[in-house]
PDB file of C-alpha atoms in Angstrom:
ATOM      1  CA  MET F  99      22.661  23.344 -53.038  1.00  0.00           C
ATOM      2  CA  SER F 100      19.956  20.819 -53.829  1.00  0.00           C
ATOM      3  CA  LYS F 101      17.565  19.534 -51.188  1.00  0.00           C
ATOM      4  CA  ALA F 102      19.271  16.127 -51.382  1.00  0.00           C
ATOM      5  CA  ALA F 103      22.681  17.720 -50.761  1.00  0.00           C
ATOM      6  CA  ASP F 104      21.256  19.741 -47.848  1.00  0.00           C
ATOM      7  CA  LEU F 105      19.798  16.571 -46.346  1.00  0.00           C
ATOM      8  CA  ALA F 106      23.083  14.678 -46.768  1.00  0.00           C
ATOM      9  CA  LYS F 107      24.954  17.549 -45.091  1.00  0.00           C
ATOM     10  CA  PHE F 108      22.450  17.592 -42.216  1.00  0.00           C
ATOM     11  CA  ILE F 109      22.687  13.823 -41.709  1.00  0.00           C
ATOM     12  CA  GLY F 110      26.494  13.949 -41.868  1.00  0.00           C
ATOM     13  CA  ASN F 111      26.621  16.754 -39.299  1.00  0.00           C
ATOM     14  CA  SER F 112      24.134  14.934 -37.053  1.00  0.00           C
ATOM     15  CA  GLU F 113      26.268  11.805 -37.081  1.00  0.00           C
ATOM     16  CA  GLN F 114      29.388  13.851 -36.275  1.00  0.00           C
ATOM     17  CA  ASN F 115      27.589  15.582 -33.395  1.00  0.00           C
ATOM     18  CA  MET F 116      26.269  12.365 -31.833  1.00  0.00           C
ATOM     19  CA  LYS F 117      28.454   9.668 -30.321  1.00  0.00           C
ATOM     20  CA  LEU F 118      27.137   6.208 -29.495  1.00  0.00           C
ATOM     21  CA  LEU F 119      28.130   5.600 -25.876  1.00  0.00           C
ATOM     22  CA  LEU F 120      26.027   2.561 -24.974  1.00  0.00           C
ATOM     23  CA  ASP F 121      24.518  -0.214 -27.093  1.00  0.00           C
ATOM     24  CA  ALA F 122      23.189  -2.852 -24.687  1.00  0.00           C
ATOM     25  CA  THR F 123      20.943  -5.877 -24.990  1.00  0.00           C
ATOM     26  CA  ILE F 124      18.888  -7.087 -22.038  1.00  0.00           C
ATOM     27  CA  SER F 125      18.554 -10.830 -22.590  1.00  0.00           C
ATOM     28  CA  SER F 126      17.445 -11.959 -19.125  1.00  0.00           C
ATOM     29  CA  ALA F 127      14.997 -10.388 -16.684  1.00  0.00           C
ATOM     30  CA  VAL F 128      16.192  -7.476 -14.520  1.00  0.00           C
ATOM     31  CA  SER F 129      14.284  -5.470 -11.908  1.00  0.00           C
ATOM     32  CA  GLU F 130      15.713  -2.246 -13.362  1.00  0.00           C
ATOM     33  CA  TYR F 131      18.233  -1.243 -15.992  1.00  0.00           C
ATOM     34  CA  ASP F 132      20.756   1.344 -14.827  1.00  0.00           C
ATOM     35  CA  ILE F 133      22.749   3.620 -17.097  1.00  0.00           C
ATOM     36  CA  THR F 134      25.586   4.681 -14.798  1.00  0.00           C
ATOM     37  CA  SER F 135      28.169   7.454 -14.710  1.00  0.00           C
ATOM     38  CA  THR F 136      30.298   5.412 -17.094  1.00  0.00           C
ATOM     39  CA  TYR F 137      27.968   6.810 -19.776  1.00  0.00           C
ATOM     40  CA  ILE F 138      26.201   9.838 -18.249  1.00  0.00           C
ATOM     41  CA  ASN F 139      28.836  12.190 -16.886  1.00  0.00           C
ATOM     42  CA  SER F 140      30.494  15.567 -17.410  1.00  0.00           C
ATOM     43  CA  THR F 141      31.570  14.695 -20.977  1.00  0.00           C
ATOM     44  CA  TYR F 142      28.182  15.752 -22.407  1.00  0.00           C
ATOM     45  CA  ASP F 143      25.369  17.939 -21.124  1.00  0.00           C
ATOM     46  CA  THR F 144      22.787  16.519 -23.556  1.00  0.00           C
ATOM     47  CA  TYR F 145      22.071  12.882 -24.432  1.00  0.00           C
ATOM     48  CA  MET F 146      19.661  10.941 -26.606  1.00  0.00           C
ATOM     49  CA  LEU F 147      18.175   7.712 -25.264  1.00  0.00           C
ATOM     50  CA  GLN F 148      16.619   5.006 -27.424  1.00  0.00           C
ATOM     51  CA  ALA F 149      15.120   1.934 -25.781  1.00  0.00           C
ATOM     52  CA  GLU F 150      12.883  -0.971 -26.718  1.00  0.00           C
ATOM     53  CA  LEU F 151      11.724  -2.923 -23.689  1.00  0.00           C
ATOM     54  CA  LEU F 152       9.383  -5.824 -23.032  1.00  0.00           C
ATOM     55  CA  PRO F 153       7.967  -6.117 -19.513  1.00  0.00           C
ATOM     56  CA  ALA F 154       7.648  -9.444 -17.706  1.00  0.00           C
ATOM     57  CA  ASN F 155       4.084  -8.510 -16.635  1.00  0.00           C
ATOM     58  CA  ASP F 156       1.007  -7.177 -18.404  1.00  0.00           C
ATOM     59  CA  ASN F 157      -0.565  -3.802 -17.576  1.00  0.00           C
ATOM     60  CA  VAL F 158       2.559  -1.931 -16.478  1.00  0.00           C
ATOM     61  CA  TYR F 159       4.242   1.406 -17.138  1.00  0.00           C
ATOM     62  CA  LEU F 160       7.902   2.213 -17.743  1.00  0.00           C
ATOM     63  CA  TYR F 161       9.260   4.695 -15.185  1.00  0.00           C
ATOM     64  CA  MET F 162      12.648   6.364 -14.742  1.00  0.00           C
ATOM     65  CA  ARG F 163      14.692   7.896 -11.935  1.00  0.00           C
ATOM     66  CA  ALA F 164      17.949   9.873 -11.967  1.00  0.00           C
ATOM     67  CA  PHE F 165      21.277   9.178 -10.280  1.00  0.00           C
ATOM     68  CA  VAL F 166      22.875  12.052  -8.349  1.00  0.00           C
ATOM     69  CA  GLY F 167      26.294  11.490  -6.801  1.00  0.00           C
ATOM     70  CA  GLY F 168      26.173   7.862  -7.933  1.00  0.00           C
ATOM     71  CA  ALA F 169      22.918   7.050  -6.098  1.00  0.00           C
ATOM     72  CA  VAL F 170      19.408   6.606  -7.497  1.00  0.00           C
ATOM     73  CA  GLN F 171      17.172   9.390  -6.194  1.00  0.00           C
ATOM     74  CA  THR F 172      13.952   7.938  -4.754  1.00  0.00           C
ATOM     75  CA  GLY F 173      12.623  11.009  -2.941  1.00  0.00           C
ATOM     76  CA  SER F 174       9.827  13.302  -4.114  1.00  0.00           C
ATOM     77  CA  ILE F 175      12.170  15.476  -6.189  1.00  0.00           C
ATOM     78  CA  TYR F 176      10.615  15.026  -9.642  1.00  0.00           C
ATOM     79  CA  GLY F 177       7.767  16.461 -11.661  1.00  0.00           C
ATOM     80  CA  TYR F 178       6.414  15.047 -14.943  1.00  0.00           C
ATOM     81  CA  GLU F 179       3.636  15.124 -17.521  1.00  0.00           C
ATOM     82  CA  THR F 180       2.551  12.396 -19.923  1.00  0.00           C
ATOM     83  CA  ALA F 181      -0.046  12.873 -22.646  1.00  0.00           C
ATOM     84  CA  ALA F 182      -1.796  10.396 -24.913  1.00  0.00           C
ATOM     85  CA  MET F 183      -1.461  11.471 -28.526  1.00  0.00           C
ATOM     86  CA  SER F 184      -4.852  10.034 -29.490  1.00  0.00           C
ATOM     87  CA  SER F 185      -6.931  11.952 -26.961  1.00  0.00           C
ATOM     88  CA  SER F 186      -6.877  14.727 -24.406  1.00  0.00           C
ATOM     89  CA  ALA F 187      -5.943  12.261 -21.639  1.00  0.00           C
ATOM     90  CA  TYR F 188      -2.872  13.117 -19.600  1.00  0.00           C
ATOM     91  CA  ASP F 189      -1.178  12.475 -16.276  1.00  0.00           C
ATOM     92  CA  ASN F 190       0.936  14.906 -14.312  1.00  0.00           C
ATOM     93  CA  GLN F 191       2.701  14.825 -10.968  1.00  0.00           C
ATOM     94  CA  ASP F 192       4.350  17.876  -9.424  1.00  0.00           C
ATOM     95  CA  SER F 193       6.280  16.270  -6.558  1.00  0.00           C
ATOM     96  CA  THR F 194       6.764  12.553  -7.056  1.00  0.00           C
ATOM     97  CA  THR F 195       9.305   9.764  -6.648  1.00  0.00           C
ATOM     98  CA  ARG F 196       9.757   9.111 -10.382  1.00  0.00           C
ATOM     99  CA  LEU F 197      11.276  11.255 -13.105  1.00  0.00           C
ATOM    100  CA  CYS F 198       8.710  10.250 -15.705  1.00  0.00           C
ATOM    101  CA  SER F 199       6.131   7.783 -16.881  1.00  0.00           C
ATOM    102  CA  VAL F 200       6.870   7.290 -20.561  1.00  0.00           C
ATOM    103  CA  SER F 201       3.394   6.203 -21.714  1.00  0.00           C
ATOM    104  CA  HIS F 202      -0.104   7.273 -20.864  1.00  0.00           C
ATOM    105  CA  GLY F 203      -1.422   3.727 -21.202  1.00  0.00           C
ATOM    106  CA  GLN F 204      -0.332   0.419 -19.735  1.00  0.00           C
ATOM    107  CA  MET F 205       1.624  -1.945 -21.963  1.00  0.00           C
ATOM    108  CA  GLY F 206       1.336  -5.635 -22.586  1.00  0.00           C
ATOM    109  CA  ASN F 207       4.071  -8.261 -22.496  1.00  0.00           C
ATOM    110  CA  ALA F 208       3.263 -10.494 -25.480  1.00  0.00           C
ATOM    111  CA  THR F 209       5.415 -10.635 -28.612  1.00  0.00           C
ATOM    112  CA  GLY F 210       5.245  -7.268 -30.384  1.00  0.00           C
ATOM    113  CA  GLU F 211       3.971  -5.452 -27.284  1.00  0.00           C
ATOM    114  CA  GLY F 212       6.122  -3.523 -24.791  1.00  0.00           C
ATOM    115  CA  VAL F 213       7.491  -0.005 -25.309  1.00  0.00           C
ATOM    116  CA  THR F 214       9.714   1.925 -27.718  1.00  0.00           C
ATOM    117  CA  VAL F 215      11.201   5.164 -26.334  1.00  0.00           C
ATOM    118  CA  ASN F 216      13.102   8.072 -27.869  1.00  0.00           C
ATOM    119  CA  ALA F 217      14.092  10.829 -25.433  1.00  0.00           C
ATOM    120  CA  TYR F 218      16.467  13.735 -24.901  1.00  0.00           C
ATOM    121  CA  LEU F 219      18.206  14.288 -21.572  1.00  0.00           C
ATOM    122  CA  GLN F 220      19.156  17.921 -20.997  1.00  0.00           C
ATOM    123  CA  ASN F 221      20.888  20.052 -18.343  1.00  0.00           C
ATOM    124  CA  VAL F 222      22.712  16.979 -17.078  1.00  0.00           C
ATOM    125  CA  ASN F 223      25.607  18.998 -15.640  1.00  0.00           C
ATOM    126  CA  SER F 224      23.832  22.269 -14.910  1.00  0.00           C
ATOM    127  CA  THR F 225      23.718  23.593 -11.369  1.00  0.00           C
ATOM    128  CA  SER F 226      21.236  26.355 -12.229  1.00  0.00           C
ATOM    129  CA  ARG F 227      18.698  24.631 -14.524  1.00  0.00           C
ATOM    130  CA  PRO F 228      16.978  21.384 -13.480  1.00  0.00           C
ATOM    131  CA  PHE F 229      17.871  18.173 -15.281  1.00  0.00           C
ATOM    132  CA  ALA F 230      15.082  17.404 -17.766  1.00  0.00           C
ATOM    133  CA  ILE F 231      13.957  14.592 -20.059  1.00  0.00           C
ATOM    134  CA  THR F 232      11.583  15.010 -23.020  1.00  0.00           C
ATOM    135  CA  GLY F 233      10.451  12.275 -25.370  1.00  0.00           C
ATOM    136  CA  MET F 234       7.944  10.161 -27.195  1.00  0.00           C
ATOM    137  CA  SER F 235       6.928   6.549 -26.758  1.00  0.00           C
ATOM    138  CA  ASN F 236       4.999   3.865 -28.548  1.00  0.00           C
ATOM    139  CA  ILE F 237       3.446   0.946 -26.707  1.00  0.00           C
ATOM    140  CA  ALA F 238       1.131  -1.898 -27.515  1.00  0.00           C
ATOM    141  CA  ASN F 239      -1.371  -2.546 -24.753  1.00  0.00           C
ATOM    142  CA  THR F 240      -2.581  -5.970 -23.608  1.00  0.00           C
ATOM    143  CA  GLY F 241      -5.018  -6.043 -26.513  1.00  0.00           C
ATOM    144  CA  ALA F 242      -2.119  -5.424 -28.944  1.00  0.00           C
ATOM    145  CA  THR F 243      -3.493  -1.959 -29.743  1.00  0.00           C
ATOM    146  CA  PRO F 244      -0.792   0.633 -30.496  1.00  0.00           C
ATOM    147  CA  ASN F 245      -0.733   3.793 -28.369  1.00  0.00           C
ATOM    148  CA  SER F 246       1.597   6.779 -28.612  1.00  0.00           C
ATOM    149  CA  SER F 247       2.474   9.320 -25.931  1.00  0.00           C
ATOM    150  CA  THR F 248       4.614  12.349 -25.320  1.00  0.00           C
ATOM    151  CA  PHE F 249       6.304  12.748 -21.965  1.00  0.00           C
ATOM    152  CA  ALA F 250       8.492  15.172 -20.064  1.00  0.00           C
ATOM    153  CA  GLY F 251       9.993  15.165 -16.607  1.00  0.00           C
ATOM    154  CA  GLN F 252      12.506  17.069 -14.576  1.00  0.00           C
ATOM    155  CA  LEU F 253      13.985  17.565 -11.170  1.00  0.00           C
ATOM    156  CA  ILE F 254      11.839  20.064  -9.293  1.00  0.00           C
ATOM    157  CA  PRO F 255      13.347  23.592  -9.091  1.00  0.00           C
ATOM    158  CA  ALA F 256      14.495  23.049  -5.492  1.00  0.00           C
ATOM    159  CA  ASN F 257      16.842  20.362  -6.877  1.00  0.00           C
ATOM    160  CA  ALA F 258      18.140  22.374  -9.855  1.00  0.00           C
ATOM    161  CA  ALA F 259      21.703  22.248  -8.479  1.00  0.00           C
ATOM    162  CA  ASN F 260      21.811  18.429  -8.654  1.00  0.00           C
ATOM    163  CA  VAL F 261      24.204  17.192 -11.330  1.00  0.00           C
ATOM    164  CA  VAL F 262      22.816  13.975 -12.839  1.00  0.00           C
ATOM    165  CA  ASN F 263      25.174  11.062 -13.494  1.00  0.00           C
ATOM    166  CA  GLY F 264      22.895   8.170 -14.367  1.00  0.00           C
ATOM    167  CA  LEU F 265      19.410   6.978 -15.205  1.00  0.00           C
ATOM    168  CA  SER F 266      17.430   4.003 -13.890  1.00  0.00           C
ATOM    169  CA  LEU F 267      14.678   2.438 -16.028  1.00  0.00           C
ATOM    170  CA  TYR F 268      12.131   0.184 -14.316  1.00  0.00           C
ATOM    171  CA  MET F 269       8.585  -1.135 -14.702  1.00  0.00           C
ATOM    172  CA  SER F 270       5.742  -0.182 -12.376  1.00  0.00           C
ATOM    173  CA  GLY F 271       5.425  -3.873 -11.508  1.00  0.00           C
ATOM    174  CA  GLY F 272       7.640  -6.856 -12.197  1.00  0.00           C
ATOM    175  CA  ASN F 273      10.818  -7.025 -14.239  1.00  0.00           C
ATOM    176  CA  ILE F 274      12.081  -5.851 -17.576  1.00  0.00           C
ATOM    177  CA  ALA F 275      12.052  -9.176 -19.435  1.00  0.00           C
ATOM    178  CA  SER F 276      14.183  -8.158 -22.426  1.00  0.00           C
ATOM    179  CA  GLY F 277      15.121  -5.257 -24.631  1.00  0.00           C
ATOM    180  CA  THR F 278      17.755  -2.955 -26.041  1.00  0.00           C
ATOM    181  CA  VAL F 279      19.109   0.355 -24.778  1.00  0.00           C
ATOM    182  CA  LYS F 280      21.186   2.872 -26.720  1.00  0.00           C
ATOM    183  CA  LEU F 281      22.574   6.131 -25.417  1.00  0.00           C
ATOM    184  CA  TYR F 282      24.199   8.859 -27.505  1.00  0.00           C
ATOM    185  CA  GLY F 283      26.170  11.863 -26.287  1.00  0.00           C
ATOM    186  CA  ILE F 284      25.336  15.046 -28.192  1.00  0.00           C
ATOM    187  CA  ASN F 285      27.935  17.777 -28.811  1.00  0.00           C
TER     188      ASN F 285
END
């Protein structure tokens, strides 16, 4: 097979193995955006999240929390790491109230600023491995300078038995002014 045929086969298989479950537009300010058990449930154990969000305020971060049993978990049950791709700067928390911080730097809220996120959610239904999220983000800070980060977060091992059935996205301060959110289930 040619490289072009191999690529076409790969793309075709990828599309067959991914199902678009959510394609939402946020057109008015919300304090958080919740992806509920309508979309994250026992149907898939792995998901891909794509989001583009503009905060209402300057100098904020995008955070996430998980739903367990239909309720957002706000306790210190998460651990995460976030690393700037342009330097050796990073942030990590081993027992915190948020699943992840998707960017190492703070984002701005002018046109063209905000955050773009691509992430995988894994072990959603596992009762022996902790739910985990791994991804990359691009932001533009308040000076309109692009910054890229890698991030990962998970439930701490003591909470490995928690089955996750939702995800809450929120800013460190103020609202999400606008954006889009897509979620794919992966076979």
